[in-house]
XYZ file of C-alpha atoms in Angstrom:
282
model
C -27.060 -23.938 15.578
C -25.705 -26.165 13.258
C -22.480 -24.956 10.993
C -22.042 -25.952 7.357
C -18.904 -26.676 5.998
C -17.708 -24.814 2.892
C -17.217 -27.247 -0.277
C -13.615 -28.048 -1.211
C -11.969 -30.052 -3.948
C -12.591 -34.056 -3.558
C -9.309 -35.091 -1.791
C -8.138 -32.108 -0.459
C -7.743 -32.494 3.516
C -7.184 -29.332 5.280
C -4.934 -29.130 8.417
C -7.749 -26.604 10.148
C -11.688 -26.701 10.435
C -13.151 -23.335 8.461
C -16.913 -23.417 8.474
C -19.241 -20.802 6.479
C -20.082 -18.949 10.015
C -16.243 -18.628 10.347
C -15.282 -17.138 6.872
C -18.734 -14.731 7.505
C -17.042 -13.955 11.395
C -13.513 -12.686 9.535
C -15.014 -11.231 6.714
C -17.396 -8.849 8.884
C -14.362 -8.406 11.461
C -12.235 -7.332 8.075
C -14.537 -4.789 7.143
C -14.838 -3.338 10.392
C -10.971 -3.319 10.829
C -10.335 -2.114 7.381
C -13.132 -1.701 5.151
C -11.470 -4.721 3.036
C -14.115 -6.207 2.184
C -13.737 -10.277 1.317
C -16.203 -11.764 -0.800
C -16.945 -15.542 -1.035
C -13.949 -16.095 -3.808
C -11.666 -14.829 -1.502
C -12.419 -17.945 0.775
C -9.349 -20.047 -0.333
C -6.908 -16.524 0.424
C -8.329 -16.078 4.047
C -8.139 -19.719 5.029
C -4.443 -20.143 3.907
C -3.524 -16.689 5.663
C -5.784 -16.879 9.077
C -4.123 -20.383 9.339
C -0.918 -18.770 10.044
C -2.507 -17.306 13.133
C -4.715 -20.383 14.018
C -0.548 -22.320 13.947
C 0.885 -19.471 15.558
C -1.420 -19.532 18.704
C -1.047 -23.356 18.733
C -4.907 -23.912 18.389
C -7.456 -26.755 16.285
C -9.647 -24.068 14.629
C -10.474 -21.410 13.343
C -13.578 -20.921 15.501
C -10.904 -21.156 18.158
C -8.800 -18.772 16.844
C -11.745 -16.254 16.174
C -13.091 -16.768 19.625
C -9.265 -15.605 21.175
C -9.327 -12.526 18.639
C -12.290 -11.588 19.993
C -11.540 -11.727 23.570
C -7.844 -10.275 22.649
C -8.788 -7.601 20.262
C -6.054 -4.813 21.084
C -3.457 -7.135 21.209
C -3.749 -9.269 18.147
C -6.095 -6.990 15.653
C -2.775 -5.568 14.114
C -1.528 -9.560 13.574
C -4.888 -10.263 11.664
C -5.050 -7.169 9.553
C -1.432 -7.875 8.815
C -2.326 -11.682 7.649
C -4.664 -10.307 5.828
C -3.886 -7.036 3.827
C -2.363 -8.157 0.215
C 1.060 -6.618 -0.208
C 1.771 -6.858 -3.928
C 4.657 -4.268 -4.958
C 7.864 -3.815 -7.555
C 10.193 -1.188 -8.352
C 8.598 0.878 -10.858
C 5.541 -0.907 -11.258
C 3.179 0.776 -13.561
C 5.740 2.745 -15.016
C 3.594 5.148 -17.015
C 3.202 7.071 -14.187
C 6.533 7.496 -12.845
C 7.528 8.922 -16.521
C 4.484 11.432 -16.560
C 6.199 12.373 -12.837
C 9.580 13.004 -14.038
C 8.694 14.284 -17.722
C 5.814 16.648 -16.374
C 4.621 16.617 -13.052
C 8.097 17.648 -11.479
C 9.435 20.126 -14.222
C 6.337 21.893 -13.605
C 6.309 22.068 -9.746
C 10.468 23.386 -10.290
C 9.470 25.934 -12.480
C 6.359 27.322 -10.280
C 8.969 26.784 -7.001
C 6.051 26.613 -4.479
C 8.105 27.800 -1.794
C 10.925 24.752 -2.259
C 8.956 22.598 -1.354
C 8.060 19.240 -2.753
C 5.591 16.609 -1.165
C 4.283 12.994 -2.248
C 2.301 10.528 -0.755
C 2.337 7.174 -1.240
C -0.598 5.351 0.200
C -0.658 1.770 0.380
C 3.020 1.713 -0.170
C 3.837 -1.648 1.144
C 7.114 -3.017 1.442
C 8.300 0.427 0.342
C 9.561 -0.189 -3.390
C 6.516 2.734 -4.763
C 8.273 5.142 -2.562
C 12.050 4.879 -3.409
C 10.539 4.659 -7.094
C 9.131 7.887 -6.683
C 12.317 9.282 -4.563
C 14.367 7.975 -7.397
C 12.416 9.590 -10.357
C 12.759 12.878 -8.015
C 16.627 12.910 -7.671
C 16.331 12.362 -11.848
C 14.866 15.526 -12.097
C 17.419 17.252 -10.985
C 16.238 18.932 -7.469
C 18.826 21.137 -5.755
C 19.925 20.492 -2.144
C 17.827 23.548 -0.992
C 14.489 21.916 -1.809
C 12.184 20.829 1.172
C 11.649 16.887 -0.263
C 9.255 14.595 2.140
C 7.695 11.670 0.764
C 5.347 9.850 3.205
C 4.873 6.026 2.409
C 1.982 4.814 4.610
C 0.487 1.398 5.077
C -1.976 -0.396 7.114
C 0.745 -3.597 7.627
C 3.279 -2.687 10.291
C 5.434 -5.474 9.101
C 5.650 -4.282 5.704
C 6.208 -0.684 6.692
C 9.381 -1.813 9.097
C 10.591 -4.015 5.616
C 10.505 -0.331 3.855
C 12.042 0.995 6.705
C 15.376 -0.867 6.303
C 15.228 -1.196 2.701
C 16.691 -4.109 2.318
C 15.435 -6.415 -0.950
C 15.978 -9.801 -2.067
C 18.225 -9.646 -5.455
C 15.760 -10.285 -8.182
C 13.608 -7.329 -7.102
C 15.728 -5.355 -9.569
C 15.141 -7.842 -12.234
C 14.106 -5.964 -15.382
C 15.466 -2.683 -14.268
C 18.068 -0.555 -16.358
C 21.818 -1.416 -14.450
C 22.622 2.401 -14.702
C 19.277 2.582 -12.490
C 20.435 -0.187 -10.181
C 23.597 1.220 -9.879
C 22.834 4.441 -8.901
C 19.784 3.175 -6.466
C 21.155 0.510 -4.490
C 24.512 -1.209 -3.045
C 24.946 -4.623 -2.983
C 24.971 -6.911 -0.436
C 28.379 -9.050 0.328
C 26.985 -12.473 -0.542
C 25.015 -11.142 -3.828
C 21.744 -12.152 -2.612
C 20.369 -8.764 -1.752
C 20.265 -5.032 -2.388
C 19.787 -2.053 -0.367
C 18.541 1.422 -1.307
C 21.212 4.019 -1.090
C 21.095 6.422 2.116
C 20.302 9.363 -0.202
C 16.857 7.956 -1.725
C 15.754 6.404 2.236
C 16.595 9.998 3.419
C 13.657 11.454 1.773
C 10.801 8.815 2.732
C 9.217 8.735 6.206
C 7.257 5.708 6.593
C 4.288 5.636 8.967
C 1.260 3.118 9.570
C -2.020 4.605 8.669
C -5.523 2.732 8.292
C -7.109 5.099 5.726
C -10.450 4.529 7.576
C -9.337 6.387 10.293
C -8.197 9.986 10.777
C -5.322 10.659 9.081
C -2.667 12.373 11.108
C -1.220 13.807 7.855
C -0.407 17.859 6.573
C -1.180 18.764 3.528
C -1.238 19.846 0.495
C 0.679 17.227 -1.081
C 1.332 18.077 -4.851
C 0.857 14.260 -5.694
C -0.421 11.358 -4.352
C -0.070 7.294 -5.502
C -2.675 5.675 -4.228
C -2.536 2.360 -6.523
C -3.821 -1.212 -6.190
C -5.759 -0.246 -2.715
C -9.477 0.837 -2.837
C -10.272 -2.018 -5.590
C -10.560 -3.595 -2.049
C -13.465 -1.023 -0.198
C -16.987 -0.746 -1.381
C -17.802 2.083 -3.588
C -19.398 4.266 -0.546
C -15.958 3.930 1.204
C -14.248 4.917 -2.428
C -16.419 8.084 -2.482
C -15.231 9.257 0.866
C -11.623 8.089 0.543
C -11.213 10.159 -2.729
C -13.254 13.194 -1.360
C -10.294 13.234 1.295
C -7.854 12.891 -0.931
C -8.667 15.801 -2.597
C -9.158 17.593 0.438
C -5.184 17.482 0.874
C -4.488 18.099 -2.679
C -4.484 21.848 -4.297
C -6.269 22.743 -7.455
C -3.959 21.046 -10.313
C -2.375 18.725 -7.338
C -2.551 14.865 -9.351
C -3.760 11.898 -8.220
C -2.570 8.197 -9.346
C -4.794 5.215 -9.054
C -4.060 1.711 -10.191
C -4.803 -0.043 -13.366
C -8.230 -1.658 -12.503
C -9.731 1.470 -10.870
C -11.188 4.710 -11.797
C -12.970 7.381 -10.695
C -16.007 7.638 -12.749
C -19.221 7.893 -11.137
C -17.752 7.834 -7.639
C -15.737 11.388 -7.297
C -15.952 14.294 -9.615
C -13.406 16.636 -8.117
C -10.692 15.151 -10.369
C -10.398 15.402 -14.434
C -8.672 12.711 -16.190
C -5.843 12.899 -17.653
C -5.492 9.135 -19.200
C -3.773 6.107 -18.282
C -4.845 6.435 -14.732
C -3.831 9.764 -14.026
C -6.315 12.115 -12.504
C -6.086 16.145 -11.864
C -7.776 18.074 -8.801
C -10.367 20.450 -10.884
């Protein structure tokens, strides 16, 4: 059967063939993988990231390419959901929510004690930067040393997970934050160029890869849980039962944080919102 080839702008020549059948073949594969699912504006993103793979494997096309990934599944599904997964992060991003954490959240959890114990989860925590946020708004507050403090920072990107690991970030990554704040959360590289996150704040996250399709081979309850930026990407079926599980691991008044284009109404009503974003189990 004949394929037709997507329209691009006069002029442009593109190093790699991408026909309609081929963008339909990824984006199916995508959902299946992840539950990402990659509508037809998304075409320019998926060509200019698959291409990596079609270069890296030394092939013509990406019918090529797709016909490899199909025969080599196992081995090179992790390399395609890594080309493809978005991995947008800063220090402090959304910072609303980090001051409700330290001005509320936290105060309250020290003053019911809950058994010492204090845990967070950061889902969709790419390169790591949400989680030493969070670890750094918790040392703020003024913990003791006897308190049980895990925060789990999970991601479906293995490569971004093993950047959080070392913690380890170019310089301007602390552009815009306070230098008391920089001082006290990272040391500086010899040359200038880069930062790393102290031992104390990389002591108290645990990072793990986690697809959130699949079972999650996490303990609850968690008293909060960031999970920003990441189901704008799943279809509202796949919202409804990601959020149901959420709250399945958090306890009644356990909080919930959800990115700035997202919200909860009309796909979960076991949370109550508490503005800006900020949800609490009912």
């Amino acid at each position: 059967m004949k394929q037709s080839v997507p329209a691009r702008p006069a002029g442009e020549v593109r190093e790699f063939l991408m026909t309609d059948a081929d963008f339909a073949h990824i984006s199916k594969l995508a959902g299946e993988l992840t539950g990402i699912v990659l509508a037809g504006h998304k075409r320019n993103m998926v060509y200019s990231r698959i291409a990596r793979r079609v270069r890296a494997h030394n092939m013509s096309s990406f019918a090529e390419y797709l016909h490899y990934l199909d025969q080599n599944l196992t081995s090179e599904a992790t390399s395609f959901i890594n080309s493809l997964t978005t991995n947008l992060t800063s220090f402090f991003r959304e910072p609303h929510h980090f001051r409700y954490l330290k001005d509320h959240l936290l105060p309250d959890i020290k003053a019911a004690h809950k058994g010492k114990r204090l845990r967070i989860w950061s889902a969709g925590s790419s390169t790591g930067q949400e989680a030493y946020s969070i670890a750094s708004t918790v040392r703020e507050a003024g913990f003791s040393s006897d308190w049980d403090i895990k925060i789990l920072a999970t991601d479906l990107d293995s490569d971004v997970l093993e950047t959080g690991r070392r913690g380890i970030y170019p310089l301007t990554t602390t552009d815009g934050l306070a230098p008391e704040l920089i001082r006290k959360m990272f040391l500086h590289s010899k040359d200038g160029k880069s930062v790393q996150v102290k031992d104390e704040l990389r002591r108290m996250v645990f990072f793990k890869r986690l697809n959130l399709l699949e079972e999650w081979p996490v303990k609850g309850p968690f008293d909060v849980i960031f999970c920003r930026n990441v189901v704008i990407y799943f279809n509202k079926n796949t919202q409804r039962s990601l959020f149901r599980r959420f709250a399945s691991l958090l306890p009644q008044g356990g909080h919930l944080m959800i990115g700035h284009s997202e919200n909860l109404s009309g796909i979960c009503d076991e949370f109550t919102s508490i503005g800006q974003t900020m949800y609490r189990r009912s």
